[in-house]
Coordinates of C-alpha atoms and ligand atoms in Angstrom, one line a residue:
M1 CA -80.6 268.6 66.7
D2 CA -83.8 270.2 65.3
L3 CA -84.2 273.9 65.9
I4 CA -86.8 276.3 64.5
F5 CA -85.7 279.7 63.2
A6 CA -88.9 281.8 63.6
S7 CA -88.5 283.3 60.1
N8 CA -89.5 282.6 56.5
N9 CA -86.8 284.9 55.0
K10 CA -84.9 282.4 52.8
H11 CA -81.9 284.7 52.6
K12 CA -81.6 284.9 56.4
I13 CA -82.1 281.2 56.9
K14 CA -79.3 280.4 54.5
E15 CA -77.0 282.9 56.1
I16 CA -77.7 281.5 59.6
N17 CA -77.4 277.9 58.4
N18 CA -73.8 278.8 57.3
I19 CA -73.0 280.2 60.7
L20 CA -74.6 277.4 62.7
G21 CA -73.0 274.5 60.7
N22 CA -74.0 270.9 60.4
S23 CA -74.8 270.0 64.0
F24 CA -78.2 271.6 63.7
R25 CA -81.1 271.0 61.4
L26 CA -82.7 274.4 61.0
L27 CA -86.4 274.5 60.3
S28 CA -88.3 277.6 59.0
L29 CA -91.8 278.6 60.0
S30 CA -93.2 277.1 56.8
D31 CA -91.4 273.8 57.6
V32 CA -93.6 273.6 60.8
N33 CA -96.7 274.9 59.0
I34 CA -96.9 278.3 60.6
D35 CA -97.9 280.6 57.8
E36 CA -99.2 283.7 59.5
D37 CA -97.1 286.8 60.1
I38 CA -96.3 286.8 63.9
A39 CA -97.1 290.2 65.4
E40 CA -94.2 292.4 66.4
N41 CA -96.1 294.9 68.7
E42 CA -93.6 295.1 71.6
T43 CA -91.7 298.3 72.5
T44 CA -88.2 296.7 72.6
L45 CA -86.2 294.4 70.3
E46 CA -86.0 292.0 73.3
G47 CA -89.8 292.0 73.7
N48 CA -90.4 291.3 70.0
A49 CA -87.8 288.5 69.7
L50 CA -89.2 286.8 72.8
A51 CA -92.8 287.2 71.7
K52 CA -92.0 285.5 68.4
A53 CA -90.0 282.7 70.0
R54 CA -92.8 282.1 72.6
Y55 CA -95.5 282.0 70.0
V56 CA -93.7 279.3 68.0
H57 CA -92.7 277.4 71.1
E58 CA -96.3 277.3 72.3
A59 CA -97.6 276.2 68.9
T60 CA -95.0 273.4 68.4
G61 CA -93.4 272.5 71.7
M62 CA -90.1 272.6 69.9
D63 CA -86.8 274.4 70.6
V64 CA -86.9 277.8 68.7
F65 CA -85.1 281.1 68.3
A66 CA -86.3 284.4 66.9
D67 CA -84.4 287.6 66.1
D68 CA -85.2 291.3 65.9
T69 CA -82.9 294.1 64.7
G70 CA -83.0 297.9 64.8
L71 CA -80.9 300.9 63.9
E72 CA -80.3 303.1 67.0
V73 CA -79.3 306.7 66.3
E74 CA -77.8 308.6 69.2
A75 CA -79.1 312.1 68.2
L76 CA -82.6 310.7 67.9
G77 CA -82.6 309.1 71.3
G78 CA -82.3 305.6 69.9
R79 CA -84.9 305.9 67.1
P80 CA -85.9 304.3 64.8
G81 CA -84.9 301.3 67.0
V82 CA -87.7 298.8 67.2
H83 CA -89.6 300.7 64.5
S84 CA -86.8 300.5 61.9
A85 CA -88.7 298.5 59.3
R86 CA -91.8 300.8 59.4
F87 CA -90.1 304.1 60.2
A88 CA -91.7 305.9 57.3
G89 CA -94.9 303.8 57.1
E90 CA -96.5 300.4 57.0
N91 CA -95.1 299.5 53.6
K92 CA -91.6 299.1 54.9
N93 CA -90.0 301.1 52.1
S94 CA -86.2 301.4 52.6
D95 CA -85.8 304.5 50.5
A96 CA -88.5 306.3 52.4
N97 CA -87.1 305.2 55.7
I98 CA -83.6 306.6 54.7
D99 CA -85.1 309.8 53.5
K100 CA -86.9 310.3 56.8
L101 CA -83.8 309.5 58.7
L102 CA -81.6 312.0 56.8
L103 CA -84.2 314.7 57.1
L104 CA -84.3 314.2 60.9
L105 CA -80.5 314.4 61.1
E106 CA -80.2 317.4 58.9
G107 CA -77.8 319.9 60.6
K108 CA -77.0 317.6 63.4
S109 CA -73.2 317.0 64.0
N110 CA -73.7 313.9 66.1
R111 CA -74.0 311.1 63.5
N112 CA -73.3 308.2 65.9
A113 CA -75.5 305.1 65.3
R114 CA -75.5 301.4 65.8
F115 CA -77.2 298.3 64.5
R116 CA -78.4 296.0 67.3
T117 CA -79.7 292.5 66.9
V118 CA -81.3 290.5 69.7
I119 CA -81.9 286.8 69.5
A120 CA -84.3 285.0 71.8
L121 CA -83.8 281.3 72.2
I122 CA -86.1 278.8 74.0
L123 CA -84.2 275.6 74.6
N124 CA -85.8 272.8 76.7
G125 CA -88.3 275.4 77.9
T126 CA -85.7 277.9 79.2
E127 CA -85.4 281.4 77.6
Y128 CA -82.0 283.0 76.7
L129 CA -81.1 286.3 75.0
F130 CA -78.1 287.1 72.8
E131 CA -77.1 290.5 71.5
G132 CA -74.9 291.7 68.6
I133 CA -73.9 295.3 68.0
V134 CA -72.0 297.1 65.3
N135 CA -71.2 300.8 66.0
G136 CA -70.9 303.3 63.2
S137 CA -72.2 306.6 61.8
I138 CA -74.8 307.9 59.4
I139 CA -73.6 309.8 56.4
D140 CA -75.7 312.5 54.7
E141 CA -76.2 310.8 51.3
K142 CA -76.7 307.2 50.0
R143 CA -73.7 305.3 48.8
G144 CA -73.6 301.8 47.3
S145 CA -76.1 299.3 46.0
Q146 CA -75.6 296.1 47.9
G147 CA -77.3 294.9 51.0
F148 CA -80.7 296.3 52.2
G149 CA -82.5 298.6 54.6
Y150 CA -80.3 301.4 55.9
D151 CA -77.0 299.9 54.5
P152 CA -76.4 302.8 52.0
V153 CA -76.1 305.4 54.8
F154 CA -74.4 303.4 57.5
I155 CA -70.6 303.3 57.8
P156 CA -69.3 300.9 60.4
E157 CA -66.6 302.2 62.9
N158 CA -63.1 302.4 61.5
R159 CA -64.2 301.7 57.9
G160 CA -64.5 304.0 54.9
L161 CA -67.2 302.2 53.1
T162 CA -71.0 302.0 53.8
F163 CA -72.5 298.5 54.3
A164 CA -74.0 298.9 50.8
E165 CA -70.5 299.4 49.3
M166 CA -69.1 296.2 50.9
D167 CA -69.6 292.8 49.5
L168 CA -71.8 290.5 51.5
D169 CA -68.9 288.5 53.0
A170 CA -67.2 291.6 54.3
K171 CA -70.4 292.9 55.8
N172 CA -71.2 289.5 57.4
R173 CA -67.8 289.3 59.1
I174 CA -68.6 292.3 61.2
S175 CA -72.4 292.8 61.2
H176 CA -74.6 293.0 64.2
R177 CA -76.5 289.9 63.0
A178 CA -73.3 287.9 62.5
R179 CA -72.1 288.8 66.0
A180 CA -75.4 287.8 67.7
F181 CA -75.6 284.6 65.8
E182 CA -72.0 283.7 66.6
K183 CA -72.9 284.0 70.3
L184 CA -75.9 281.8 69.7
R185 CA -73.7 279.2 67.9
A186 CA -71.1 279.2 70.7
F187 CA -73.8 278.7 73.3
L188 CA -75.5 275.8 71.4
V189 CA -72.2 274.1 70.7
Q190 CA -71.3 274.2 74.4
K191 CA -74.8 272.9 75.3
E192 CA -74.3 269.9 73.0
I193 CA -71.2 268.6 74.9
P194 CA -72.6 265.8 77.2
E195 CA -72.2 266.4 80.9
K196 CA -69.7 264.0 82.5
Ligands
LIG201 P1 -85.4 292.6 61.1 O1 -85.7 292.6 62.5 O2 -84.2 291.8 60.7 O3 -86.5 292.4 60.2 O4 -84.9 294.1 60.8 C1 -85.8 295.2 61.0 C2 -85.4 296.4 60.1 O5 -84.1 296.9 60.5 C3 -85.2 296.1 58.6 O6 -86.5 296.1 58.0 C4 -84.2 297.1 58.2 O7 -84.9 298.3 57.9 C5 -83.3 297.3 59.4 N1 -82.2 296.4 59.3 C6 -82.0 295.2 59.9 N2 -80.8 294.7 59.6 C7 -80.2 295.6 58.7 C8 -79.0 295.6 58.0 O8 -78.1 294.6 58.1 N3 -78.7 296.6 57.2 C9 -79.6 297.7 57.1 N4 -80.8 297.7 57.7 C10 -81.1 296.7 58.5

């Protein structure tokens, strides 16, 4: 079964290929000759994921899914949320994003936060949404050098290490993205069983 993942991020595509297994041939945006950056102007993760999936579905007529992720911090009313990548500016600088986050949390005792991934799937013209969440907290200094984004300041619930101190396999076993994609995989596998 051919399925487009509305992304050109090779690392993500490889990671998702591992999760989805052999029943699916995953195509990237460049595989279907879509080279432009698809706009992410919506105000929610769901809105952005759906907008990307719809854009690609309209352009190709094919089955497609798209994802969007945000860090939601309780004491900041859910910010940076849908603005996580560009929290400190258009150049998507992770260090600047973390610095801004730590500044806003200075002196705050509530450090609860969560990563949330939303996947929008369009299959045979019908839209579906899947969600993956990992709860945790924000520490007040960076620790670790693995991963990306906000990983150095995020400690998942019931763990002592930041995401940036874990190896990739350990992070992928519990991450928001892995949880959302596992739901997508389970759904697609069940859809593949022919009706009797
Ligand atoms: P995207 O929707 O996957 O592009 O994620 C948007 C932004 O959320 C990224 O640019 C990062 O700042 C942040 N983010 C997403 N996933 C992670 C993660 O696993 N660790 C740390 N930051 C993340």
